[in-house]
CSV table of C-alpha atoms in Angstrom, one decimal:
chain,number,residue,atom,x,y,z
A,935,MET,CA,23.4,22.3,-9.2
A,936,ALA,CA,19.6,22.4,-9.6
A,937,LYS,CA,17.8,25.2,-7.9
A,938,ARG,CA,16.0,24.1,-4.8
A,939,ASN,CA,12.6,25.3,-3.8
A,940,ILE,CA,12.7,26.6,-0.3
A,941,PHE,CA,9.5,27.2,1.7
A,942,THR,CA,9.3,28.7,5.2
A,943,LEU,CA,7.2,26.4,7.4
A,944,SER,CA,6.1,26.1,11.0
A,945,VAL,CA,7.6,23.3,13.1
A,946,PHE,CA,6.8,19.7,12.2
A,947,THR,CA,4.9,20.9,9.1
A,948,LEU,CA,6.0,19.8,5.6
A,949,ILE,CA,3.7,20.6,2.8
A,950,LEU,CA,3.1,17.6,0.5
A,951,PRO,CA,4.7,17.8,-2.9
A,952,LEU,CA,2.8,20.0,-5.3
A,953,ALA,CA,2.2,19.1,-8.9
A,954,ILE,CA,3.5,22.1,-10.9
A,955,ALA,CA,3.8,21.6,-14.6
A,956,GLY,CA,4.0,17.8,-14.1
A,957,ARG,CA,6.9,18.2,-11.7
A,958,ALA,CA,6.9,17.2,-8.0
A,959,ILE,CA,8.1,20.1,-5.8
A,960,VAL,CA,9.4,19.0,-2.4
A,961,PRO,CA,9.6,21.9,0.0
A,962,LEU,CA,12.2,22.0,2.8
A,963,LEU,CA,11.9,21.8,6.5
A,964,GLN,CA,12.7,25.4,7.3
A,965,PHE,CA,11.6,27.7,10.1
A,966,GLN,CA,11.3,31.5,10.1
A,967,ASP,CA,10.0,32.1,13.7
A,968,LYS,CA,11.2,29.1,15.7
A,969,PRO,CA,8.8,28.4,18.6
A,970,SER,CA,10.2,28.7,22.1
A,971,PHE,CA,10.1,24.9,22.8
A,972,LEU,CA,12.6,24.2,20.0
A,973,SER,CA,16.3,24.6,20.7
A,974,PRO,CA,18.5,26.4,18.1
A,975,THR,CA,19.8,23.0,17.0
A,976,PHE,CA,16.5,21.5,15.9
A,977,SER,CA,16.8,22.4,12.2
A,978,ARG,CA,20.4,21.2,12.1
A,979,ILE,CA,19.6,17.9,13.8
A,980,PHE,CA,16.7,17.2,11.3
A,981,ASP,CA,18.2,19.0,8.3
A,982,THR,CA,16.4,18.5,5.0
A,983,SER,CA,18.3,21.2,3.1
A,984,MET,CA,19.5,18.7,0.5
A,985,TYR,CA,16.0,18.0,-0.9
A,986,GLY,CA,16.1,18.6,-4.6
A,987,THR,CA,13.5,19.2,-7.3
A,988,LEU,CA,12.4,15.8,-8.5
A,989,GLN,CA,12.4,15.3,-12.3
A,990,LEU,CA,11.0,11.8,-12.6
A,991,ASN,CA,7.5,13.3,-13.1
A,992,ASN,CA,5.6,10.2,-12.2
A,993,GLY,CA,3.9,11.3,-9.0
A,994,LEU,CA,4.9,8.1,-7.1
A,995,ALA,CA,6.6,7.5,-3.8
A,996,GLN,CA,4.9,10.1,-1.7
A,997,THR,CA,5.7,7.7,1.1
A,998,PRO,CA,8.3,4.9,1.0
A,999,GLN,CA,7.3,1.8,-1.1
A,1000,MET,CA,6.0,-1.2,0.7
A,1001,GLY,CA,5.6,-4.8,-0.5
A,1002,TRP,CA,7.6,-8.0,-1.0
A,1003,ASN,CA,10.6,-9.0,-3.1
A,1004,SER,CA,11.6,-12.5,-4.0
A,1005,TRP,CA,15.4,-12.3,-3.7
A,1006,ASN,CA,16.3,-12.6,0.0
A,1007,PHE,CA,14.5,-15.9,0.5
A,1008,PHE,CA,14.1,-17.4,-3.0
A,1009,ALA,CA,17.1,-16.0,-5.0
A,1010,CYS,CA,16.8,-17.7,-8.4
A,1011,ASP,CA,14.3,-20.4,-7.2
A,1012,ILE,CA,11.3,-18.5,-8.4
A,1013,ASN,CA,8.3,-19.2,-10.6
A,1014,GLU,CA,4.9,-17.9,-11.3
A,1015,THR,CA,3.3,-20.2,-8.7
A,1016,VAL,CA,5.5,-18.7,-5.9
A,1017,ILE,CA,4.6,-15.2,-7.0
A,1018,LYS,CA,0.9,-15.9,-7.1
A,1019,GLU,CA,0.9,-17.7,-3.8
A,1020,THR,CA,2.8,-14.8,-2.2
A,1021,ALA,CA,0.2,-12.4,-3.5
A,1022,ASP,CA,-2.5,-14.6,-2.0
A,1023,ALA,CA,-0.7,-14.7,1.3
A,1024,LEU,CA,-0.3,-10.9,1.4
A,1025,ILE,CA,-4.1,-10.7,1.1
A,1026,SER,CA,-5.0,-13.5,3.5
A,1027,THR,CA,-2.7,-12.3,6.2
A,1028,GLY,CA,-3.9,-8.7,6.0
A,1029,LEU,CA,-0.5,-7.5,5.1
A,1030,ALA,CA,-1.8,-6.0,1.9
A,1031,ASP,CA,-4.3,-3.9,3.9
A,1032,LEU,CA,-1.4,-2.5,5.9
A,1033,GLY,CA,0.3,-1.2,2.7
A,1034,TYR,CA,2.4,-4.1,1.4
A,1035,VAL,CA,1.1,-3.9,-2.1
A,1036,TYR,CA,4.1,-4.4,-4.4
A,1037,VAL,CA,4.9,-8.0,-5.4
A,1038,ASN,CA,8.3,-7.7,-6.9
A,1039,ILE,CA,10.0,-10.4,-9.0
A,1040,ASP,CA,13.8,-10.1,-8.7
A,1041,ASP,CA,16.6,-11.7,-10.9
A,1042,CYS,CA,16.3,-14.9,-12.9
A,1043,TRP,CA,12.9,-14.5,-14.5
A,1044,CYS,CA,14.3,-13.9,-18.0
A,1045,PRO,CA,17.0,-16.2,-19.5
A,1046,THR,CA,17.3,-14.6,-23.0
A,1047,ARG,CA,16.1,-12.2,-25.7
A,1048,ASN,CA,14.3,-13.4,-28.8
A,1049,SER,CA,15.2,-12.8,-32.4
A,1050,GLU,CA,13.6,-9.4,-32.2
A,1051,GLY,CA,15.6,-8.4,-29.2
A,1052,GLN,CA,12.8,-8.6,-26.7
A,1053,LEU,CA,13.2,-10.0,-23.2
A,1054,VAL,CA,11.5,-13.4,-22.9
A,1055,PRO,CA,10.2,-14.8,-19.6
A,1056,ASP,CA,11.5,-18.3,-18.7
A,1057,PRO,CA,9.0,-20.7,-20.4
A,1058,LYS,CA,9.6,-23.3,-17.6
A,1059,THR,CA,9.1,-21.0,-14.6
A,1060,PHE,CA,6.8,-18.3,-16.1
A,1061,PRO,CA,4.9,-20.3,-18.8
A,1062,SER,CA,1.9,-17.9,-18.6
A,1063,GLY,CA,4.1,-14.9,-19.2
A,1064,ILE,CA,4.4,-11.7,-17.2
A,1065,LYS,CA,1.2,-10.0,-18.6
A,1066,ALA,CA,-0.9,-12.9,-17.3
A,1067,LEU,CA,0.9,-12.7,-13.9
A,1068,ALA,CA,0.3,-9.0,-13.8
A,1069,ASP,CA,-3.4,-9.5,-14.4
A,1070,TYR,CA,-3.5,-12.0,-11.5
A,1071,ILE,CA,-1.7,-9.6,-9.2
A,1072,HIS,CA,-3.9,-6.7,-10.2
A,1073,GLY,CA,-7.0,-8.8,-9.7
A,1074,LYS,CA,-5.9,-9.0,-6.0
A,1075,GLY,CA,-5.6,-5.3,-5.8
A,1076,LEU,CA,-1.8,-5.5,-5.7
A,1077,LYS,CA,1.0,-4.2,-8.0
A,1078,LEU,CA,3.6,-6.2,-9.9
A,1079,GLY,CA,7.3,-5.4,-9.9
A,1080,ILE,CA,10.0,-6.6,-12.3
A,1081,TYR,CA,13.8,-6.6,-12.3
A,1082,SER,CA,16.4,-5.6,-14.8
A,1083,ASP,CA,20.0,-4.3,-14.8
A,1084,ALA,CA,21.7,-1.1,-16.0
A,1085,GLY,CA,24.4,-3.4,-17.6
A,1086,VAL,CA,24.7,-5.8,-20.4
A,1087,PHE,CA,23.8,-8.7,-18.0
A,1088,THR,CA,22.0,-9.0,-14.7
A,1089,CYS,CA,23.9,-10.1,-11.6
A,1090,GLN,CA,22.9,-13.7,-12.4
A,1091,VAL,CA,24.0,-13.3,-16.0
A,1092,ARG,CA,20.7,-12.9,-17.6
A,1093,PRO,CA,20.2,-10.2,-20.3
A,1094,GLY,CA,20.4,-6.6,-19.0
A,1095,SER,CA,18.8,-3.5,-20.3
A,1096,LEU,CA,21.8,-1.3,-21.1
A,1097,TYR,CA,21.3,0.0,-24.6
A,1098,HIS,CA,17.8,-1.6,-24.6
A,1099,GLU,CA,16.1,0.9,-22.3
A,1100,SER,CA,13.4,2.2,-24.6
A,1101,ASP,CA,12.4,-1.2,-25.9
A,1102,ASP,CA,12.4,-2.8,-22.5
A,1103,ALA,CA,10.5,0.0,-20.8
A,1104,LYS,CA,7.8,-0.3,-23.6
A,1105,LEU,CA,7.7,-4.0,-23.0
A,1106,PHE,CA,7.3,-3.6,-19.2
A,1107,ALA,CA,4.5,-1.1,-19.8
A,1108,SER,CA,2.8,-3.5,-22.3
A,1109,TRP,CA,2.8,-6.1,-19.5
A,1110,ASP,CA,1.3,-3.6,-17.1
A,1111,VAL,CA,4.2,-3.8,-14.8
A,1112,ASP,CA,4.1,-1.2,-11.9
A,1113,TYR,CA,7.7,-1.3,-10.5
A,1114,LEU,CA,11.2,-1.7,-11.9
A,1115,LYS,CA,14.2,-2.6,-9.7
A,1116,TYR,CA,17.2,-1.7,-11.8
A,1117,ASP,CA,20.5,-3.3,-10.7
A,1118,ASN,CA,24.2,-2.5,-11.4
A,1119,CYS,CA,26.1,-5.6,-12.6
A,1120,TYR,CA,28.1,-5.9,-15.8
A,1121,ASN,CA,28.0,-2.2,-16.3
A,1122,LEU,CA,31.0,-1.9,-18.7
A,1123,GLY,CA,32.6,0.6,-16.3
A,1124,ILE,CA,30.1,3.3,-17.4
A,1125,PRO,CA,29.4,5.7,-14.5
A,1126,PRO,CA,26.0,5.3,-12.9
A,1127,LYS,CA,25.1,8.9,-13.6
A,1128,ASP,CA,25.2,8.0,-17.3
A,1129,ARG,CA,23.5,4.6,-17.1
A,1130,TYR,CA,20.4,5.3,-14.9
A,1131,PRO,CA,18.8,8.4,-16.5
A,1132,PRO,CA,18.2,6.7,-19.9
A,1133,MET,CA,15.8,4.2,-18.2
A,1134,ARG,CA,14.1,7.1,-16.4
A,1135,GLU,CA,13.4,8.7,-19.8
A,1136,ALA,CA,12.3,5.4,-21.2
A,1137,LEU,CA,9.9,4.8,-18.4
A,1138,ASN,CA,8.5,8.3,-18.6
A,1139,ALA,CA,7.9,7.8,-22.3
A,1140,SER,CA,6.4,4.3,-22.0
A,1141,GLY,CA,2.8,5.4,-21.5
A,1142,ARG,CA,2.6,3.7,-18.0
A,1143,THR,CA,3.5,5.1,-14.6
A,1144,ILE,CA,6.2,2.7,-13.2
A,1145,PHE,CA,8.0,3.1,-9.9
A,1146,TYR,CA,11.7,3.4,-10.6
A,1147,SER,CA,14.0,1.8,-8.0
A,1148,ILE,CA,17.6,2.5,-8.6
A,1149,CYS,CA,19.9,-0.3,-7.3
A,1150,GLU,CA,23.5,0.9,-7.8
A,1151,TRP,CA,24.6,-0.1,-4.3
A,1152,GLY,CA,25.7,3.4,-3.2
A,1153,VAL,CA,28.8,3.2,-5.4
A,1154,ASP,CA,28.6,6.7,-6.7
A,1155,ASP,CA,26.7,8.3,-3.8
A,1156,PRO,CA,23.3,8.2,-5.4
A,1157,ALA,CA,21.7,10.4,-2.8
A,1158,LEU,CA,23.6,13.3,-4.4
A,1159,TRP,CA,22.0,12.9,-7.8
A,1160,ALA,CA,19.4,10.1,-7.9
A,1161,GLY,CA,16.5,12.3,-6.6
A,1162,LYS,CA,16.4,13.6,-10.1
A,1163,VAL,CA,16.3,10.1,-11.6
A,1164,GLY,CA,14.5,7.6,-9.5
A,1165,ASN,CA,11.9,7.1,-6.8
A,1166,SER,CA,14.4,5.4,-4.5
A,1167,TRP,CA,18.1,4.6,-4.6
A,1168,ARG,CA,20.2,2.0,-2.9
A,1169,THR,CA,22.7,3.7,-0.6
A,1170,THR,CA,24.5,0.5,0.4
A,1171,ASP,CA,25.7,-2.9,-0.8
A,1172,ASP,CA,23.3,-5.9,-0.4
A,1173,ILE,CA,22.0,-6.7,3.0
A,1174,ASN,CA,22.4,-10.2,4.4
A,1175,ASP,CA,20.5,-11.9,7.2
A,1176,SER,CA,22.9,-11.0,10.0
A,1177,TRP,CA,23.1,-8.5,12.9
A,1178,ALA,CA,26.5,-7.2,11.6
A,1179,SER,CA,25.2,-6.6,8.1
A,1180,MET,CA,22.0,-4.9,9.3
A,1181,THR,CA,23.7,-2.5,11.7
A,1182,THR,CA,26.5,-1.6,9.3
A,1183,ILE,CA,23.9,-0.8,6.6
A,1184,ALA,CA,21.8,1.3,9.0
A,1185,ASP,CA,24.9,3.4,9.7
A,1186,LEU,CA,25.8,3.8,6.1
A,1187,ASN,CA,22.2,4.9,5.2
A,1188,ASP,CA,22.0,7.3,8.0
A,1189,LYS,CA,24.7,9.5,6.4
A,1190,TRP,CA,22.3,10.5,3.6
A,1191,ALA,CA,19.2,11.3,5.8
A,1192,SER,CA,18.9,14.9,4.7
A,1193,TYR,CA,18.5,13.9,1.0
A,1194,ALA,CA,15.3,11.8,1.3
A,1195,GLY,CA,11.8,13.0,1.1
A,1196,PRO,CA,8.4,12.6,-0.6
A,1197,GLY,CA,9.0,11.4,-4.2
A,1198,GLY,CA,12.5,9.8,-3.6
A,1199,TRP,CA,13.9,7.7,-0.7
A,1200,ASN,CA,17.2,6.4,0.5
A,1201,ASP,CA,17.1,2.6,0.2
A,1202,PRO,CA,19.3,0.5,2.6
A,1203,ASP,CA,18.0,-2.7,1.0
A,1204,MET,CA,15.1,-5.1,1.7
A,1205,LEU,CA,14.0,-6.5,5.0
A,1206,GLU,CA,15.4,-9.7,6.3
A,1207,VAL,CA,12.8,-10.1,9.0
A,1208,GLY,CA,11.7,-13.7,9.2
A,1209,ASN,CA,14.6,-15.4,7.4
A,1210,GLY,CA,16.1,-17.0,10.5
A,1211,GLY,CA,19.5,-15.4,10.8
A,1212,MET,CA,18.7,-13.0,13.6
A,1213,SER,CA,16.8,-13.1,16.9
A,1214,TYR,CA,13.3,-11.7,17.5
A,1215,GLN,CA,14.9,-8.7,19.3
A,1216,GLU,CA,17.3,-8.1,16.4
A,1217,TYR,CA,14.5,-8.3,13.8
A,1218,ARG,CA,12.4,-5.9,15.9
A,1219,ALA,CA,15.3,-3.5,15.9
A,1220,HIS,CA,15.8,-4.0,12.1
A,1221,PHE,CA,12.1,-3.2,11.4
A,1222,SER,CA,12.0,-0.2,13.9
A,1223,ILE,CA,15.1,1.5,12.4
A,1224,TRP,CA,14.0,0.8,8.8
A,1225,ALA,CA,10.7,2.4,9.6
A,1226,LEU,CA,12.2,5.4,11.3
A,1227,MET,CA,14.7,5.9,8.4
A,1228,LYS,CA,11.8,6.0,6.0
A,1229,ALA,CA,13.4,3.1,4.2
A,1230,PRO,CA,11.3,1.0,1.7
A,1231,LEU,CA,9.6,-1.8,3.6
A,1232,LEU,CA,10.0,-4.7,1.2
A,1233,ILE,CA,9.5,-8.0,3.0
A,1234,GLY,CA,12.2,-10.5,2.1
A,1235,CYS,CA,10.9,-13.7,3.7
A,1236,ASP,CA,8.4,-16.4,2.6
A,1237,VAL,CA,5.2,-14.8,3.7
A,1238,ARG,CA,3.4,-18.1,2.9
A,1239,ASN,CA,5.1,-19.6,5.9
A,1240,MET,CA,5.6,-16.9,8.5
A,1241,THR,CA,6.0,-17.5,12.2
A,1242,ALA,CA,3.8,-15.7,14.7
A,1243,GLU,CA,6.8,-13.5,15.7
A,1244,THR,CA,7.6,-12.6,12.2
A,1245,TYR,CA,4.0,-11.6,11.5
A,1246,GLU,CA,3.9,-9.6,14.8
A,1247,ILE,CA,6.8,-7.5,13.6
A,1248,LEU,CA,5.8,-7.0,10.0
A,1249,SER,CA,2.2,-6.2,10.9
A,1250,ASN,CA,2.8,-3.6,13.6
A,1251,ASP,CA,0.6,-0.8,12.2
A,1252,GLU,CA,1.9,1.8,14.6
A,1253,VAL,CA,5.5,1.3,13.4
A,1254,ILE,CA,4.3,1.2,9.8
A,1255,ALA,CA,2.6,4.5,10.4
A,1256,VAL,CA,6.0,6.0,11.3
A,1257,ASN,CA,7.4,4.9,8.0
A,1258,GLN,CA,4.4,6.1,6.0
A,1259,ASP,CA,4.0,9.4,7.8
A,1260,SER,CA,3.1,12.2,5.4
A,1261,LEU,CA,5.8,14.6,6.7
A,1262,GLY,CA,8.4,12.4,5.0
A,1263,VAL,CA,11.5,13.3,7.0
A,1264,GLN,CA,14.0,10.5,7.4
A,1265,GLY,CA,14.8,9.8,11.1
A,1266,ARG,CA,18.5,9.7,12.0
A,1267,LYS,CA,21.0,8.9,14.7
A,1268,VAL,CA,21.1,11.8,17.2
A,1269,ASN,CA,23.1,10.5,20.1
A,1270,VAL,CA,25.4,7.6,21.0
A,1271,SER,CA,27.0,6.6,24.3
A,1272,GLY,CA,28.9,3.7,25.8
A,1273,THR,CA,32.0,1.9,24.5
A,1274,ASP,CA,32.0,2.1,20.7
A,1275,GLY,CA,28.8,4.0,20.8
A,1276,VAL,CA,26.6,1.0,21.2
A,1277,TYR,CA,23.8,2.7,23.1
A,1278,GLN,CA,22.0,4.9,20.6
A,1279,VAL,CA,19.1,7.3,20.2
A,1280,TRP,CA,17.6,7.7,16.8
A,1281,ALA,CA,14.8,10.2,16.1
A,1282,GLY,CA,12.8,12.0,13.4
A,1283,PRO,CA,9.9,14.5,13.2
A,1284,LEU,CA,6.4,13.3,12.3
A,1285,SER,CA,3.3,15.1,11.2
A,1286,GLY,CA,1.0,16.3,14.0
A,1287,HIS,CA,3.7,18.0,15.9
A,1288,ARG,CA,5.2,14.7,17.1
A,1289,LEU,CA,8.6,12.9,17.2
A,1290,ALA,CA,9.5,9.3,16.6
A,1291,VAL,CA,12.2,8.2,19.0
A,1292,ALA,CA,14.1,4.9,19.0
A,1293,LEU,CA,16.3,3.7,21.9
A,1294,TRP,CA,18.6,1.1,20.3
A,1295,ASN,CA,20.9,-1.2,22.3
A,1296,ARG,CA,23.6,-2.5,20.0
A,1297,GLY,CA,25.6,-3.8,23.0
A,1298,SER,CA,25.7,-7.3,24.5
A,1299,LYS,CA,24.0,-6.5,27.8
A,1300,ALA,CA,20.7,-4.8,28.8
A,1301,LYS,CA,21.1,-1.1,29.4
A,1302,THR,CA,19.0,1.9,30.3
A,1303,ILE,CA,19.2,4.3,27.3
A,1304,THR,CA,18.1,7.9,27.7
A,1305,ALA,CA,16.9,10.4,25.1
A,1306,LYS,CA,17.6,13.9,26.3
A,1307,TRP,CA,15.6,16.7,24.9
A,1308,GLU,CA,18.8,18.5,23.9
A,1309,ALA,CA,19.6,15.7,21.5
A,1310,LEU,CA,16.1,15.9,20.0
A,1311,GLY,CA,16.2,19.6,19.5
A,1312,LEU,CA,13.7,20.4,22.2
A,1313,GLN,CA,14.0,22.9,25.0
A,1314,SER,CA,14.5,21.0,28.3
A,1315,SER,CA,11.3,22.4,29.9
A,1316,ILE,CA,8.9,21.0,27.3
A,1317,THR,CA,6.5,18.3,28.6
A,1318,VAL,CA,6.0,15.2,26.5
A,1319,ALA,CA,3.6,12.2,26.4
A,1320,VAL,CA,5.3,9.0,25.4
A,1321,ARG,CA,3.7,6.1,23.5
A,1322,ASP,CA,5.5,2.7,23.2
A,1323,LEU,CA,4.8,1.4,19.7
A,1324,TRP,CA,5.7,-2.2,20.5
A,1325,GLN,CA,3.7,-2.3,23.7
A,1326,HIS,CA,0.9,-0.3,22.1
A,1327,LYS,CA,0.4,1.8,25.1
A,1328,GLU,CA,1.2,5.2,26.8
A,1329,VAL,CA,4.2,4.8,29.1
A,1330,ALA,CA,4.6,8.4,30.2
A,1331,GLU,CA,2.2,11.4,30.3
A,1332,ASN,CA,4.5,14.2,31.4
A,1333,ALA,CA,8.1,13.4,30.7
A,1334,VAL,CA,10.4,16.5,31.1
A,1335,SER,CA,14.0,17.0,30.0
A,1336,SER,CA,14.6,13.3,29.2
A,1337,PHE,CA,13.1,9.9,28.8
A,1338,GLY,CA,14.8,6.6,29.3
A,1339,ALA,CA,14.1,2.9,29.3
A,1340,LEU,CA,15.8,-0.4,30.0
A,1341,VAL,CA,16.5,-2.0,26.6
A,1342,ASP,CA,17.6,-5.6,26.2
A,1343,ALA,CA,20.8,-6.4,24.2
A,1344,HIS,CA,20.3,-6.1,20.5
A,1345,ASP,CA,16.8,-4.8,21.0
A,1346,CYS,CA,15.1,-1.5,20.1
A,1347,HIS,CA,12.2,0.4,21.6
A,1348,LEU,CA,10.3,2.8,19.4
A,1349,TYR,CA,8.2,5.6,20.7
A,1350,ILE,CA,6.1,8.6,19.6
A,1351,PHE,CA,6.7,11.7,21.7
A,1352,THR,CA,3.9,14.2,21.7
A,1353,PRO,CA,4.6,17.6,23.3
A,1354,GLN,CA,1.8,18.4,25.9
A,1355,THR,CA,2.5,21.7,27.4
A,1356,GLU,CA,0.2,24.7,27.2
A,1357,SER,CA,3.0,26.7,25.6
A,1358,LEU,CA,3.2,24.3,22.7
A,1359,ARG,CA,-0.6,24.2,22.2
A,1360,ASN,CA,-0.7,28.0,22.0
A,1361,VAL,CA,1.8,28.0,19.1
A,1362,PHE,CA,-0.6,26.3,16.6
């Protein structure tokens, strides 16, 4: 096991990764003299003791990646016009200004290798080539992502990069690609721990800084090892555009909360917001929980043709700010109640001595859900101001001991709690 760098910090303070000999060092959320407003359980609830020393050496992913990916809506029906128009839409809608900067091509862009063994973009769908497309994307101030597979074929039976890592990484770099999603199909039964590091080494040696997104579906518990390999790692199987899929995946990803942090993030797959399979309330819950979990925010709908409701969700800058918070601690499920635990409280510490708190109703009827300070690791006497991030307003100035709200079925309220008492202010 790699040695971990442990720093003693005051509450809600996590020093940003330091560049030491080219390596990103992620300190832990630890407390020497715990202030009186914290309960003894705080550091256990928001444990980050599994942060490792990142070895990717690329300086990326200080916050979770944001952008767009072609797969959830377009699947194989992609071409360079769709990619360009998507980039244009990210700019014209203002989504790029909110942080959605990666424009990621998924599977099906490459049907074959040439006689020299190089990947060749489909001449029918990408006739201008990937380099020209990258130039167009970069001209918009955005970044281009590409897709390959840690197997002999991709999931759609296009050529994979297994045993071609060095050549393919150099090719991607020559095209000025900024991001690689690296899938897990047709892997010859070789363990992921053996297949994914070679591409890390190849990307590091390519001469270009490229975000490395590991997509091995959580098969070999990548949170346990992928922090030394990639900038993000899929913890689950593919999401689909349904309430059942989204909630199941959220629970699976929650298990690994203590392993994520600046430089490397748990990835419960891309956003389905706007694809039509869930209600407005369900999509709002999806976006809220993904933001709280510090998941990558990769839009999966057709941003050229968004509804007003879809845009409202994806453009909520206060929710995005929770996801992009510099503290980099993944929020997690802290309390459940009701039959089958359908009434849930999720929470996570933020910079500036704050907490993000979600009240999530996974039941079939409206219900008042209450977050008790005990579940949040706070002493019951602490006074808190509460801001609703969907209503964009303060809803309580001096909440004590607990805070509750009526939440519609399949909806989620997201708040920021800011402790207000004099005893708290005197600590800092």
